[in-house]
Short mmCIF file of C-alpha atoms in Angstrom, two decimals:
data_model
loop_
_atom_site.label_atom_id
_atom_site.label_comp_id
_atom_site.label_asym_id
_atom_site.label_seq_id
_atom_site.Cartn_x
_atom_site.Cartn_y
_atom_site.Cartn_z
CA MET A 1 -3.12 4.09 -7.21
CA PRO A 2 -0.43 5.15 -4.69
CA ASP A 3 2.88 6.24 -6.15
CA ARG A 4 4.80 3.28 -4.76
CA ARG A 5 2.22 0.86 -6.17
CA ARG A 6 2.66 2.43 -9.61
CA ILE A 7 6.44 2.09 -9.28
CA PHE A 8 6.07 -1.56 -8.34
CA ALA A 9 3.70 -2.16 -11.25
CA LEU A 10 6.47 -0.90 -13.54
CA LEU A 11 9.23 -2.89 -11.83
CA ASN A 12 7.45 -6.20 -12.28
CA PRO A 13 7.39 -6.26 -16.11
CA ILE A 14 10.83 -4.70 -16.34
CA ALA A 15 12.26 -7.51 -14.22
CA TYR A 16 10.56 -10.11 -16.36
CA SER A 17 11.76 -8.48 -19.58
CA LEU A 18 15.42 -8.96 -18.61
CA HIS A 19 17.14 -11.75 -20.50
CA PRO A 20 18.28 -14.50 -18.10
CA ALA A 21 21.85 -14.08 -19.31
CA MET A 22 21.86 -10.56 -17.90
CA ALA A 23 22.64 -10.42 -14.20
CA PRO A 24 22.45 -14.17 -13.52
CA GLY A 25 21.29 -14.12 -9.92
CA ARG A 26 21.81 -10.93 -8.04
CA ALA A 27 20.20 -8.07 -10.01
CA LEU A 28 17.24 -10.12 -11.13
CA ALA A 29 16.86 -11.63 -7.68
CA VAL A 30 16.69 -8.21 -6.08
CA LEU A 31 14.06 -7.01 -8.55
CA LEU A 32 11.90 -10.10 -8.27
CA ALA A 33 12.22 -10.87 -4.59
CA LEU A 34 12.46 -7.43 -3.02
CA ALA A 35 10.46 -5.18 -5.33
CA PRO A 36 7.35 -5.52 -3.12
CA PHE A 37 9.35 -4.15 -0.19
CA ALA A 38 10.73 -1.14 -2.05
CA GLY A 39 9.03 1.45 0.14
CA SER A 40 10.30 0.27 3.50
CA VAL A 41 13.57 -1.31 2.42
CA ALA A 42 14.75 1.78 0.58
CA ALA A 43 13.95 4.01 3.53
CA GLU A 44 15.93 1.90 5.97
CA ALA A 45 18.65 0.40 3.80
CA THR A 46 19.94 3.79 2.70
CA GLY A 47 20.43 5.18 6.17
CA SER A 48 20.53 4.40 9.84
CA GLY A 49 16.93 5.42 10.45
CA THR A 50 13.81 3.35 10.11
CA ALA A 51 11.00 3.53 7.65
CA SER A 52 8.26 5.94 8.61
CA ARG A 53 4.72 4.68 9.09
CA SER A 54 3.33 7.89 7.66
CA ALA A 55 2.95 8.43 3.94
CA ALA A 56 5.54 10.57 2.25
CA PRO A 57 4.30 13.97 1.08
CA ALA A 58 3.53 14.35 -2.58
CA PRO A 59 6.45 15.84 -4.55
CA ALA A 60 6.12 19.43 -5.69
CA ALA A 61 5.17 19.96 -9.31
CA SER A 62 8.06 20.74 -11.63
CA SER A 63 8.15 22.37 -15.03
CA ALA A 64 11.41 20.63 -15.97
CA PRO A 65 11.13 18.02 -18.71
CA ARG A 66 10.77 14.48 -17.38
CA SER A 67 13.87 13.39 -19.27
CA SER A 68 15.92 15.40 -16.76
CA GLU A 69 14.79 13.18 -13.87
CA ARG A 70 17.26 10.60 -12.60
CA GLY A 71 16.72 7.23 -14.25
CA TYR A 72 14.03 8.44 -16.64
CA ALA A 73 14.21 8.52 -20.42
CA GLU A 74 11.46 9.48 -22.79
CA PRO A 75 10.05 6.31 -24.38
CA SER A 76 10.95 5.62 -27.97
CA SER A 77 8.14 5.15 -30.45
CA LEU A 78 10.15 2.25 -31.91
CA GLN A 79 10.46 0.33 -28.64
CA PRO A 80 7.39 -1.21 -26.96
CA PRO A 81 6.95 -0.52 -23.25
CA ALA A 82 8.14 -3.24 -20.88
CA SER A 83 4.57 -3.83 -19.71
CA SER A 84 3.60 -4.99 -23.20
CA LEU A 85 6.23 -7.73 -22.97
CA LEU A 86 4.86 -9.12 -19.71
CA PRO A 87 2.21 -11.53 -21.04
CA SER A 88 4.52 -13.13 -23.59
CA LEU A 89 7.23 -13.70 -20.99
CA THR A 90 5.09 -14.95 -18.10
CA ASP A 91 2.09 -16.68 -19.65
CA GLY A 92 2.37 -20.38 -20.31
CA PRO A 93 4.00 -23.17 -18.33
CA ALA A 94 7.36 -22.92 -16.62
CA GLU A 95 10.25 -24.03 -18.77
CA ILE A 96 12.17 -27.10 -17.64
CA ALA A 97 15.65 -25.76 -16.83
CA PRO A 98 18.65 -28.05 -16.16
CA LEU A 99 20.06 -25.58 -13.63
CA ALA A 100 16.79 -24.72 -11.88
CA ALA A 101 18.21 -25.92 -8.54
CA GLU A 102 20.91 -23.23 -8.85
CA ALA A 103 18.55 -20.37 -9.73
CA LEU A 104 16.73 -18.04 -7.35
CA LEU A 105 14.56 -20.02 -4.89
CA LEU A 106 12.46 -18.31 -2.25
CA ASP A 107 10.80 -20.96 -0.07
CA LEU A 108 10.68 -24.67 0.68
CA ALA A 109 8.44 -27.04 2.63
CA ALA A 110 8.14 -30.70 3.60
CA ALA A 111 5.45 -32.89 2.06
CA GLY A 112 5.91 -35.97 4.19
CA ASN A 113 9.38 -37.27 3.31
CA ARG A 114 9.45 -35.21 0.12
CA LEU A 115 10.83 -31.66 0.02
CA VAL A 116 9.40 -28.99 -2.28
CA ALA A 117 11.14 -25.72 -3.20
CA VAL A 118 9.73 -22.80 -5.22
CA GLY A 119 11.26 -19.76 -6.89
CA GLU A 120 11.64 -17.59 -9.96
CA ARG A 121 10.17 -18.33 -13.42
CA GLY A 122 7.59 -20.69 -11.90
CA HIS A 123 10.21 -23.21 -10.81
CA ILE A 124 9.02 -25.92 -8.42
CA LEU A 125 11.61 -28.53 -7.43
CA LEU A 126 11.05 -31.89 -5.74
CA SER A 127 13.49 -33.95 -3.69
CA ASP A 128 12.88 -37.47 -2.38
CA ASP A 129 16.26 -37.84 -0.67
CA GLN A 130 16.18 -34.92 1.78
CA GLY A 131 17.74 -32.46 -0.64
CA GLY A 132 20.43 -34.69 -2.12
CA THR A 133 18.99 -34.48 -5.63
CA TRP A 134 16.24 -32.37 -7.18
CA ARG A 135 13.95 -32.62 -10.20
CA GLN A 136 11.66 -30.00 -11.66
CA ALA A 137 7.88 -30.42 -11.67
CA PRO A 138 5.68 -29.16 -14.53
CA VAL A 139 4.00 -25.91 -13.46
CA PRO A 140 1.34 -23.92 -15.37
CA THR A 141 2.96 -20.50 -14.82
CA ARG A 142 6.27 -18.68 -15.23
CA ALA A 143 5.51 -16.18 -12.48
CA THR A 144 7.92 -15.99 -9.56
CA LEU A 145 6.67 -18.16 -6.70
CA THR A 146 7.36 -16.77 -3.23
CA ALA A 147 5.93 -19.28 -0.74
CA VAL A 148 4.80 -22.90 -0.46
CA THR A 149 3.10 -24.97 2.25
CA PHE A 150 1.77 -28.51 2.77
CA THR A 151 -0.74 -29.82 5.31
CA ASP A 152 -0.01 -33.50 4.63
CA PRO A 153 2.15 -35.49 2.21
CA ARG A 154 -0.19 -34.84 -0.74
CA HIS A 155 -1.99 -31.50 -0.34
CA GLY A 156 0.01 -28.32 -0.93
CA TRP A 157 -0.31 -24.72 -2.13
CA ALA A 158 2.08 -22.17 -3.63
CA VAL A 159 1.67 -18.42 -4.20
CA GLY A 160 3.59 -15.68 -5.94
CA HIS A 161 3.70 -12.73 -8.31
CA LEU A 162 0.96 -11.80 -10.78
CA GLY A 163 -1.68 -12.93 -8.28
CA THR A 164 -0.57 -16.54 -8.69
CA LEU A 165 -2.23 -19.25 -6.57
CA LEU A 166 -1.48 -22.93 -7.17
CA ARG A 167 -2.64 -26.21 -5.62
CA THR A 168 -1.37 -29.78 -5.72
CA VAL A 169 -3.10 -32.94 -4.53
CA ASP A 170 -0.35 -35.38 -5.53
CA ALA A 171 2.65 -34.25 -3.47
CA GLY A 172 3.77 -31.64 -5.98
CA GLU A 173 3.92 -33.82 -9.09
CA THR A 174 1.31 -31.63 -10.81
CA TRP A 175 -0.11 -28.19 -10.01
CA GLN A 176 -3.46 -26.55 -10.73
CA ARG A 177 -4.12 -22.83 -11.05
CA LEU A 178 -6.55 -21.27 -8.57
CA SER A 179 -8.37 -17.97 -9.00
CA ALA A 180 -9.08 -15.23 -6.48
CA ASN A 181 -9.94 -12.63 -9.14
CA LEU A 182 -6.69 -10.73 -8.57
CA ASP A 183 -5.11 -8.37 -11.08
CA ARG A 184 -1.63 -8.90 -12.50
CA GLU A 185 -0.16 -6.31 -10.14
CA SER A 186 -1.04 -8.44 -7.11
CA VAL A 187 1.85 -10.08 -5.28
CA LEU A 188 1.32 -12.81 -2.71
CA LEU A 189 4.17 -13.26 -0.23
CA ASP A 190 3.04 -16.02 2.15
CA VAL A 191 0.55 -18.86 2.39
CA LEU A 192 -0.71 -20.81 5.42
CA PHE A 193 -3.14 -23.73 5.51
CA LEU A 194 -4.55 -25.27 8.70
CA ASN A 195 -5.89 -28.37 6.96
CA ALA A 196 -6.87 -29.46 3.45
CA ASN A 197 -9.71 -26.90 3.35
CA GLU A 198 -8.98 -23.80 5.43
CA GLY A 199 -6.14 -21.51 4.46
CA PHE A 200 -4.84 -17.97 4.01
CA ALA A 201 -2.70 -16.08 1.50
CA VAL A 202 -1.24 -12.63 2.21
CA GLY A 203 0.86 -10.15 0.30
CA ALA A 204 1.68 -6.67 -0.90
CA TYR A 205 -0.48 -3.65 -0.10
CA GLY A 206 -2.44 -5.35 2.67
CA LEU A 207 -3.67 -8.21 0.50
CA PHE A 208 -5.41 -10.82 2.70
CA LEU A 209 -7.26 -13.83 1.29
CA ARG A 210 -9.07 -16.68 3.01
CA THR A 211 -10.46 -19.96 1.70
CA ARG A 212 -12.59 -22.64 3.32
CA ASP A 213 -12.65 -25.08 0.40
CA GLY A 214 -9.00 -25.77 -0.31
CA GLY A 215 -8.56 -22.76 -2.56
CA ALA A 216 -11.46 -23.30 -4.96
CA THR A 217 -12.89 -19.96 -3.81
CA TRP A 218 -11.36 -17.09 -1.84
CA THR A 219 -12.73 -14.14 0.11
CA ARG A 220 -10.81 -10.92 0.61
CA SER A 221 -10.71 -8.74 3.72
CA ASP A 222 -8.74 -5.73 4.96
CA PRO A 223 -7.17 -6.37 8.39
CA GLN A 224 -5.54 -2.91 8.41
CA PRO A 225 -6.35 0.30 6.53
CA ASP A 226 -2.80 1.44 5.71
CA GLN A 227 -2.22 -1.18 2.99
CA TYR A 228 1.29 -1.98 4.16
CA HIS A 229 2.73 -5.23 2.84
CA PHE A 230 2.06 -8.42 4.80
CA ASN A 231 5.22 -10.51 4.74
CA GLN A 232 4.12 -13.48 6.84
CA ILE A 233 1.10 -15.02 8.56
CA VAL A 234 1.73 -17.33 11.54
CA ARG A 235 -0.52 -19.42 13.77
CA THR A 236 0.85 -20.19 17.24
CA ALA A 237 0.27 -23.34 19.30
CA ASP A 238 -2.44 -21.64 21.37
CA GLY A 239 -4.44 -20.74 18.25
CA ALA A 240 -3.52 -17.06 17.95
CA PHE A 241 -2.72 -15.64 14.52
CA PHE A 242 -0.12 -12.97 13.76
CA LEU A 243 0.53 -10.87 10.67
CA CYS A 244 3.86 -9.06 10.33
CA GLY A 245 4.98 -6.77 7.58
CA GLU A 246 6.13 -3.44 6.28
CA ALA A 247 6.73 -0.35 8.43
CA GLY A 248 6.41 -2.16 11.75
CA THR A 249 3.07 -3.74 10.88
CA LEU A 250 2.15 -6.33 13.51
CA LEU A 251 -1.43 -7.59 13.92
CA ARG A 252 -2.94 -10.28 16.14
CA SER A 253 -6.16 -12.28 15.98
CA LEU A 254 -7.61 -14.29 18.87
CA ASP A 255 -10.79 -15.41 17.08
CA GLY A 256 -9.54 -17.58 14.26
CA ALA A 257 -8.42 -14.73 11.97
CA LEU A 258 -11.92 -13.26 11.80
CA SER A 259 -10.88 -9.93 13.32
CA TRP A 260 -7.50 -8.32 13.88
CA GLU A 261 -6.06 -5.92 16.41
CA PRO A 262 -2.84 -3.94 16.07
CA VAL A 263 -0.05 -4.98 18.40
CA PRO A 264 2.19 -2.13 19.60
CA PRO A 265 5.08 -2.45 17.13
CA PRO A 266 8.58 -2.88 18.55
CA TYR A 267 9.90 -0.51 15.87
CA ASP A 268 8.87 1.13 12.60
CA GLY A 269 11.00 -0.84 10.16
CA SER A 270 9.88 -3.82 8.13
CA LEU A 271 9.34 -7.14 9.91
CA PHE A 272 9.89 -10.22 7.76
CA GLY A 273 9.01 -13.08 10.08
CA LEU A 274 7.81 -14.30 13.44
CA VAL A 275 9.00 -17.46 15.22
CA ALA A 276 6.69 -19.11 17.77
CA LEU A 277 8.74 -20.77 20.51
CA ALA A 278 7.73 -23.90 22.42
CA ASP A 279 6.75 -22.12 25.62
CA GLY A 280 4.53 -19.50 24.02
CA GLN A 281 7.23 -16.87 23.63
CA LEU A 282 7.63 -15.08 20.30
CA LEU A 283 10.52 -13.71 18.27
CA VAL A 284 10.00 -11.23 15.46
CA HIS A 285 12.81 -10.24 13.08
CA GLY A 286 13.38 -7.79 10.25
CA LEU A 287 15.73 -5.27 8.68
CA ARG A 288 19.21 -4.32 9.87
CA GLY A 289 19.43 -7.10 12.44
CA HIS A 290 16.39 -6.01 14.40
CA VAL A 291 15.03 -8.81 16.61
CA PHE A 292 12.44 -8.51 19.38
CA ARG A 293 11.09 -10.98 21.93
CA SER A 294 7.70 -11.21 23.61
CA THR A 295 6.78 -13.28 26.67
CA ASN A 296 3.14 -12.16 26.87
CA GLY A 297 1.58 -13.10 23.56
CA GLY A 298 2.80 -10.03 21.70
CA ALA A 299 1.46 -7.41 24.09
CA GLY A 300 4.98 -6.17 24.80
CA TRP A 301 8.37 -6.59 23.17
CA LEU A 302 12.00 -6.42 24.28
CA PRO A 303 14.92 -5.92 21.89
CA VAL A 304 17.41 -8.76 21.45
CA ALA A 305 20.92 -7.58 20.59
CA THR A 306 22.58 -8.68 17.35
CA SER A 307 26.20 -7.96 16.48
CA VAL A 308 25.70 -7.44 12.72
CA PRO A 309 23.00 -5.20 11.17
CA THR A 310 22.01 -7.74 8.53
CA LEU A 311 18.61 -8.26 6.94
CA LEU A 312 16.95 -11.29 8.59
CA MET A 313 14.54 -12.97 6.19
CA HIS A 314 13.63 -16.25 7.92
CA GLY A 315 13.55 -17.83 11.36
CA LEU A 316 13.19 -21.44 12.46
CA ARG A 317 12.97 -23.33 15.76
CA LEU A 318 14.84 -26.62 15.46
CA ARG A 319 13.81 -29.92 17.01
CA ASN A 320 16.53 -29.62 19.66
CA GLY A 321 15.20 -26.22 20.76
CA LEU A 322 17.76 -24.00 19.04
CA VAL A 323 16.44 -20.99 17.15
CA VAL A 324 18.12 -20.04 13.86
CA LEU A 325 17.65 -16.68 12.14
CA ALA A 326 18.87 -16.58 8.54
CA GLY A 327 20.53 -13.39 7.39
CA GLN A 328 22.30 -12.08 4.33
CA SER A 329 26.01 -12.20 3.48
CA GLY A 330 26.47 -15.44 5.39
CA ASN A 331 25.35 -14.03 8.74
CA PHE A 332 23.11 -16.26 10.85
CA PHE A 333 22.13 -15.96 14.48
CA LEU A 334 21.56 -18.76 17.01
CA SER A 335 19.65 -18.66 20.27
CA ARG A 336 20.10 -21.37 22.90
CA ASP A 337 18.00 -19.68 25.59
CA ARG A 338 14.57 -19.27 23.98
CA GLY A 339 15.42 -16.02 22.28
CA GLN A 340 16.87 -14.17 25.25
CA SER A 341 20.21 -13.78 23.49
CA LEU A 342 21.62 -14.32 20.01
CA GLU A 343 25.11 -15.30 18.89
CA LEU A 344 26.53 -14.80 15.43
CA TRP A 345 27.01 -18.00 13.41
CA ARG A 346 28.77 -18.07 10.04
CA PRO A 347 28.48 -21.52 8.45
CA GLY A 348 30.67 -20.53 5.52
CA SER A 349 28.43 -19.27 2.71
CA ALA A 350 27.96 -15.62 1.82
CA ASP A 351 24.92 -16.02 -0.43
CA GLY A 352 21.59 -14.37 0.30
CA VAL A 353 19.16 -16.73 2.08
CA SER A 354 15.39 -16.51 1.79
CA ALA A 355 14.25 -19.56 3.79
CA LEU A 356 15.57 -22.63 5.59
CA LEU A 357 14.31 -26.07 6.62
CA GLU A 358 15.60 -28.75 8.99
CA THR A 359 16.09 -32.19 7.40
CA THR A 360 15.58 -35.55 9.08
CA ASP A 361 19.30 -35.84 9.92
CA GLY A 362 19.36 -32.40 11.56
CA SER A 363 21.22 -30.57 8.81
CA LEU A 364 19.76 -27.41 7.28
CA LEU A 365 18.65 -26.80 3.72
CA LEU A 366 18.87 -23.18 2.59
CA VAL A 367 17.23 -21.59 -0.43
CA GLY A 368 18.10 -18.20 -1.86
CA GLU A 369 19.80 -16.39 -4.68
CA LYS A 370 21.97 -19.36 -5.70
CA GLY A 371 19.33 -22.04 -5.41
CA VAL A 372 19.35 -24.73 -2.75
CA ARG A 373 22.25 -25.94 -0.63
CA ARG A 374 22.86 -27.92 2.55
CA ILE A 375 24.86 -26.93 5.61
CA ALA A 376 25.75 -28.92 8.71
CA ALA A 377 23.57 -28.62 11.78
CA PRO A 378 24.48 -25.68 14.00
CA PRO A 379 26.46 -26.56 17.14
CA LEU A 380 24.24 -27.40 20.09
CA PHE A 381 26.73 -25.93 22.55
CA THR A 382 29.24 -23.14 22.19
CA ALA A 383 32.81 -24.39 22.27
CA PRO A 384 34.67 -23.08 25.33
CA ALA A 385 37.22 -20.37 24.69
CA ALA A 386 40.82 -21.54 24.55
CA ALA A 387 42.84 -20.84 27.68
CA ALA A 388 45.39 -18.07 27.45
CA PRO A 389 49.00 -19.33 27.15
#
């Protein structure tokens, strides 16, 4: 097992062993949501450089006692390891929590007129008034759920930590566990279904799953040998598939996701999402405000300038053609020219955002470290600058 995989395997149970009263939001959110990205995020977030695509050399052996290492303490014989607490804290159904809509949420999707949001502790929330009110659905797991998708108003899937795969056939009212024979270290980060039968789930360490029967059975393949994390899978209007992820990972498939080819990466840092524009152009976004645009199906990329080096977790093309990129600390970016340029937009909230969705009235619903909230639609046109006195 690679060193970083072992570190992640330890982080997972430690995060789950924290009492909810400790660090209500931020610390737990970072552990649960960003632990899979530790390798690339740490490399880039701590300096101005980017994460290297090559593996770090093995550390030299040391004769010093392990208790002298930073952050390490010899385990006590009276205290069980955190990993032994994992089953008792994560097995069983999600608890119904009155403030679930204000806890960490990581993704949301539309199921017809219903909205469905997923997040930590197995929380799945349903709204039948476009995000005005939310209620919690019963869910057979307490694992953190990272992504959700629907192909029609009734059929949906959710994925997450501990190799969790879930399916609903009644618009999210009830959820059924699915099995892909994954171990508890497996983390799924995105899910995409083309119809009620054919779908994909991707995640940490190059995990790639495919189903042709709605999730009853899954097959596993290895699109790339480096085992970098896959953060998102996207299908464009012309039928091409893209995978983006850690350390500049960018793959393309032109044969229905049967085979994959590497696309020359625009840079070596982590890429968190790809937005397919109406005219076939593509935007890919990632760490430290990095955004790149392609006009030739991903064969080549041009940088798009951003004024703030913020982490960009999610992108969305609105019905009116605007493109919104959701960043951290209240920093969003808007494009009115199909991704050729980006302008900073600060709608007034400084919370971390994981995903966004456009409602029927054009406003935006955001999910992140403080649950779900609504903001007004971004301005369609930039207000002209005031004339000098």
